[in-house]
Amino acid sequence: MKKIVAIYPGSFDPVTNGHLDLIQRGSKLFDELIVAIARNPDKGSALFELEERKEMLRAMTANWPNVTIDSFEGLLVTYVVSKNANVVLRGIRAVSDYEFELQMALMNRKLDQRVETIFMLPAEKYSYLSSRIVREIAYFGGPLTGFVPELVEQRLREKVSSKQASVPVLQSK
Ligand code: PNS
């Protein structure tokens, strides 16, 4: 049978429990799952450096042997093909995600017919969670338990106290 390699792309700034829920679900479904952090010039300055985001993701997915962490620059479809992958995995939390995700999936398919997008739903308890909201809560010193793993919470606290007023909490998803 054909091996299914899926790419789960995103900013992961930082990884949340919602992302991890989706990674776990995806790791059960696909033979290989590559979590790919995008260096997206449109996103402005991210809170965490690419290497920091990678390190957190690696630590949090270490127990899933078919999950690897990588990064990419440029078009997602080019990266997908370069990895001999067949599928892009994206999470849809609520109807509000759907419009953007539909546009992206259809555009990716237009750019390269070989690329299929599969949507999965994270657990309902994560349906209101996003990296942007997590950054904002961290910025204002609010509680993060249940939203991100302990390691990520620690990194967020360190980052916020080192950056203070200049943290770009409101940019991107
Ligand atoms: O976590 P995010 O920010 O929702 O992820 C969005 C991401 C990185 C998957 C998307 O912006 C992307 O694929 N960027 C790469 C550039 C690209 O291929 N753009 C065209 C998509 S139709």
CSV table of C-alpha atoms and ligand atoms in Angstrom, one decimal:
chain,number,residue,atom,x,y,z
A,1,MET,CA,0.0,0.0,0.0
A,2,LYS,CA,1.1,3.6,-0.7
A,3,LYS,CA,2.8,5.3,2.2
A,4,ILE,CA,1.0,8.5,3.2
A,5,VAL,CA,3.3,11.3,4.2
A,6,ALA,CA,1.5,14.4,5.6
A,7,ILE,CA,2.8,17.9,6.2
A,8,TYR,CA,1.3,19.9,9.0
A,9,PRO,CA,2.4,23.5,8.2
A,10,GLY,CA,2.0,26.5,10.5
A,11,SER,CA,3.6,29.3,12.4
A,12,PHE,CA,3.6,27.5,15.7
A,13,ASP,CA,4.5,30.8,17.5
A,14,PRO,CA,4.3,29.0,20.0
A,15,VAL,CA,2.9,25.5,19.8
A,16,THR,CA,-0.3,25.1,21.8
A,17,ASN,CA,-2.1,22.1,23.2
A,18,GLY,CA,-4.5,22.5,20.2
A,19,HIS,CA,-1.6,21.9,17.8
A,20,LEU,CA,-0.4,19.0,19.8
A,21,ASP,CA,-3.9,17.5,19.8
A,22,LEU,CA,-3.9,17.7,16.0
A,23,ILE,CA,-0.4,16.3,15.7
A,24,GLN,CA,-1.3,13.3,17.8
A,25,ARG,CA,-4.5,12.6,15.8
A,26,GLY,CA,-2.5,13.0,12.5
A,27,SER,CA,0.3,10.7,13.7
A,28,LYS,CA,-2.3,7.9,14.1
A,29,LEU,CA,-3.7,8.4,10.7
A,30,PHE,CA,-0.6,9.0,8.5
A,31,ASP,CA,2.5,6.9,8.1
A,32,GLU,CA,4.7,9.9,8.5
A,33,LEU,CA,3.8,13.4,9.8
A,34,ILE,CA,6.2,16.3,9.2
A,35,VAL,CA,5.4,19.4,11.3
A,36,ALA,CA,6.7,22.2,9.1
A,37,ILE,CA,7.3,25.7,10.6
A,38,ALA,CA,6.9,28.4,7.9
A,39,ARG,CA,9.2,31.4,7.7
A,40,ASN,CA,6.5,33.7,6.5
A,41,PRO,CA,7.6,37.2,5.6
A,42,ASP,CA,4.0,38.4,5.8
A,43,LYS,CA,3.7,37.6,9.4
A,44,GLY,CA,5.9,40.4,10.6
A,45,SER,CA,8.2,39.6,13.5
A,46,ALA,CA,7.4,36.4,15.3
A,47,LEU,CA,7.6,36.2,19.1
A,48,PHE,CA,9.9,33.2,19.0
A,49,GLU,CA,12.9,32.6,16.8
A,50,LEU,CA,12.5,29.7,14.4
A,51,GLU,CA,15.0,27.6,16.3
A,52,GLU,CA,13.1,28.2,19.6
A,53,ARG,CA,9.8,27.1,18.0
A,54,LYS,CA,11.6,24.0,16.6
A,55,GLU,CA,13.1,23.1,19.9
A,56,MET,CA,9.7,23.4,21.7
A,57,LEU,CA,8.0,21.3,19.0
A,58,ARG,CA,10.7,18.7,19.1
A,59,ALA,CA,10.5,18.4,22.9
A,60,MET,CA,6.7,18.1,22.8
A,61,THR,CA,6.6,15.5,20.0
A,62,ALA,CA,9.5,13.3,21.1
A,63,ASN,CA,7.3,10.4,22.0
A,64,TRP,CA,5.7,10.1,18.6
A,65,PRO,CA,8.2,8.2,16.4
A,66,ASN,CA,6.5,9.0,13.1
A,67,VAL,CA,6.5,12.8,13.7
A,68,THR,CA,9.4,15.0,12.6
A,69,ILE,CA,9.9,18.7,12.9
A,70,ASP,CA,11.2,20.8,10.0
A,71,SER,CA,10.9,24.3,8.6
A,72,PHE,CA,10.4,25.8,5.1
A,73,GLU,CA,10.6,29.0,3.2
A,74,GLY,CA,8.6,30.0,0.2
A,75,LEU,CA,5.6,28.2,-1.2
A,76,LEU,CA,4.1,25.4,0.8
A,77,VAL,CA,3.3,23.2,-2.3
A,78,THR,CA,7.0,23.4,-3.4
A,79,TYR,CA,8.0,22.1,0.0
A,80,VAL,CA,5.4,19.4,0.0
A,81,VAL,CA,6.6,18.0,-3.3
A,82,SER,CA,10.2,18.3,-2.2
A,83,LYS,CA,9.4,16.0,0.7
A,84,ASN,CA,7.6,13.5,-1.5
A,85,ALA,CA,4.5,14.1,0.6
A,86,ASN,CA,1.0,13.6,-0.6
A,87,VAL,CA,-1.1,15.5,2.0
A,88,VAL,CA,-1.3,18.8,3.8
A,89,LEU,CA,-2.9,18.6,7.2
A,90,ARG,CA,-4.7,21.6,8.6
A,91,GLY,CA,-6.9,22.0,11.7
A,92,ILE,CA,-10.3,23.7,11.6
A,93,ARG,CA,-11.5,24.9,15.0
A,94,ALA,CA,-14.6,26.8,14.1
A,95,VAL,CA,-16.6,28.1,11.1
A,96,SER,CA,-14.5,31.2,11.2
A,97,ASP,CA,-11.4,29.2,10.2
A,98,TYR,CA,-13.2,27.7,7.2
A,99,GLU,CA,-13.1,30.5,4.7
A,100,PHE,CA,-9.4,31.1,5.0
A,101,GLU,CA,-8.6,27.4,5.0
A,102,LEU,CA,-10.8,26.8,2.0
A,103,GLN,CA,-9.1,29.5,0.0
A,104,MET,CA,-5.6,28.2,1.0
A,105,ALA,CA,-6.5,24.5,0.2
A,106,LEU,CA,-8.0,25.4,-3.2
A,107,MET,CA,-5.1,27.7,-4.1
A,108,ASN,CA,-2.6,25.1,-3.1
A,109,ARG,CA,-4.4,22.5,-5.3
A,110,LYS,CA,-4.4,25.0,-8.2
A,111,LEU,CA,-0.7,25.6,-7.7
A,112,ASP,CA,0.0,21.8,-7.7
A,113,GLN,CA,-2.7,19.2,-8.5
A,114,ARG,CA,-0.8,16.6,-6.6
A,115,VAL,CA,-1.3,18.3,-3.2
A,116,GLU,CA,-4.5,17.3,-1.3
A,117,THR,CA,-5.5,19.0,2.0
A,118,ILE,CA,-7.1,17.1,4.8
A,119,PHE,CA,-8.8,18.9,7.6
A,120,MET,CA,-9.1,17.6,11.1
A,121,LEU,CA,-10.9,18.9,14.1
A,122,PRO,CA,-9.0,19.4,17.4
A,123,ALA,CA,-10.8,18.4,20.6
A,124,GLU,CA,-13.7,20.9,21.4
A,125,LYS,CA,-11.9,22.1,24.5
A,126,TYR,CA,-9.2,23.6,22.2
A,127,SER,CA,-11.6,25.2,19.7
A,128,TYR,CA,-11.1,28.7,21.1
A,129,LEU,CA,-7.4,28.4,21.5
A,130,SER,CA,-4.8,30.1,19.2
A,131,SER,CA,-1.1,31.0,19.5
A,132,ARG,CA,-2.1,34.7,19.2
A,133,ILE,CA,-4.4,34.5,22.2
A,134,VAL,CA,-1.8,32.5,24.2
A,135,ARG,CA,0.8,35.2,23.5
A,136,GLU,CA,-1.7,37.9,24.6
A,137,ILE,CA,-2.5,36.1,27.9
A,138,ALA,CA,1.2,35.6,28.5
A,139,TYR,CA,1.9,39.3,27.8
A,140,PHE,CA,-0.7,40.3,30.5
A,141,GLY,CA,0.5,37.7,32.9
A,142,GLY,CA,-2.6,35.6,32.8
A,143,PRO,CA,-2.9,31.8,33.5
A,144,LEU,CA,-1.7,29.5,30.7
A,145,THR,CA,-2.3,26.1,32.3
A,146,GLY,CA,-4.2,23.8,30.0
A,147,PHE,CA,-3.5,26.0,26.9
A,148,VAL,CA,0.2,25.2,26.4
A,149,PRO,CA,2.6,22.6,27.8
A,150,GLU,CA,4.6,23.6,30.9
A,151,LEU,CA,7.8,24.0,28.9
A,152,VAL,CA,6.1,26.4,26.5
A,153,GLU,CA,4.5,28.3,29.4
A,154,GLN,CA,8.0,28.7,30.9
A,155,ARG,CA,9.5,29.9,27.6
A,156,LEU,CA,6.6,32.4,27.2
A,157,ARG,CA,7.2,33.8,30.7
A,158,GLU,CA,10.9,34.2,30.0
A,159,LYS,CA,10.3,35.8,26.6
A,160,VAL,CA,7.7,38.2,27.9
A,161,SER,CA,9.9,39.3,30.8
A,162,SER,CA,12.9,39.8,28.4
A,163,LYS,CA,10.9,41.7,25.8
A,164,GLN,CA,8.5,43.6,28.1
A,165,ALA,CA,6.6,46.3,26.1
A,166,SER,CA,7.8,45.3,22.7
A,167,VAL,CA,6.2,41.9,22.4
A,168,PRO,CA,4.3,41.5,19.1
A,169,VAL,CA,1.4,39.8,20.9
A,170,LEU,CA,-1.4,40.8,18.5
A,171,GLN,CA,0.2,39.9,15.2
A,172,SER,CA,-0.8,36.7,13.3
A,173,LYS,CA,-2.8,33.6,14.4
B,1,PNS,O1,-0.3,28.8,11.5
B,1,PNS,P1,-0.7,29.6,10.3
B,1,PNS,O2,-0.1,31.0,10.4
B,1,PNS,O3,-2.2,29.6,10.1
B,1,PNS,O4,0.0,28.9,9.0
B,1,PNS,C1,-0.2,29.5,7.7
B,1,PNS,C2,0.7,28.9,6.7
B,1,PNS,C3,2.2,29.0,7.2
B,1,PNS,C4,0.4,27.4,6.6
B,1,PNS,C5,0.5,29.6,5.3
B,1,PNS,O5,0.7,30.9,5.5
B,1,PNS,C6,1.5,29.1,4.3
B,1,PNS,O6,1.3,28.0,3.7
B,1,PNS,N1,2.6,29.8,4.0
B,1,PNS,C7,3.6,29.5,3.0
B,1,PNS,C8,3.5,30.4,1.7
B,1,PNS,C9,2.5,29.8,0.8
B,1,PNS,O7,2.5,28.7,0.3
B,1,PNS,N2,1.4,30.7,0.5
B,1,PNS,C10,0.3,30.3,-0.3
B,1,PNS,C11,-0.7,29.6,0.4
B,1,PNS,S1,-2.2,29.4,-0.6
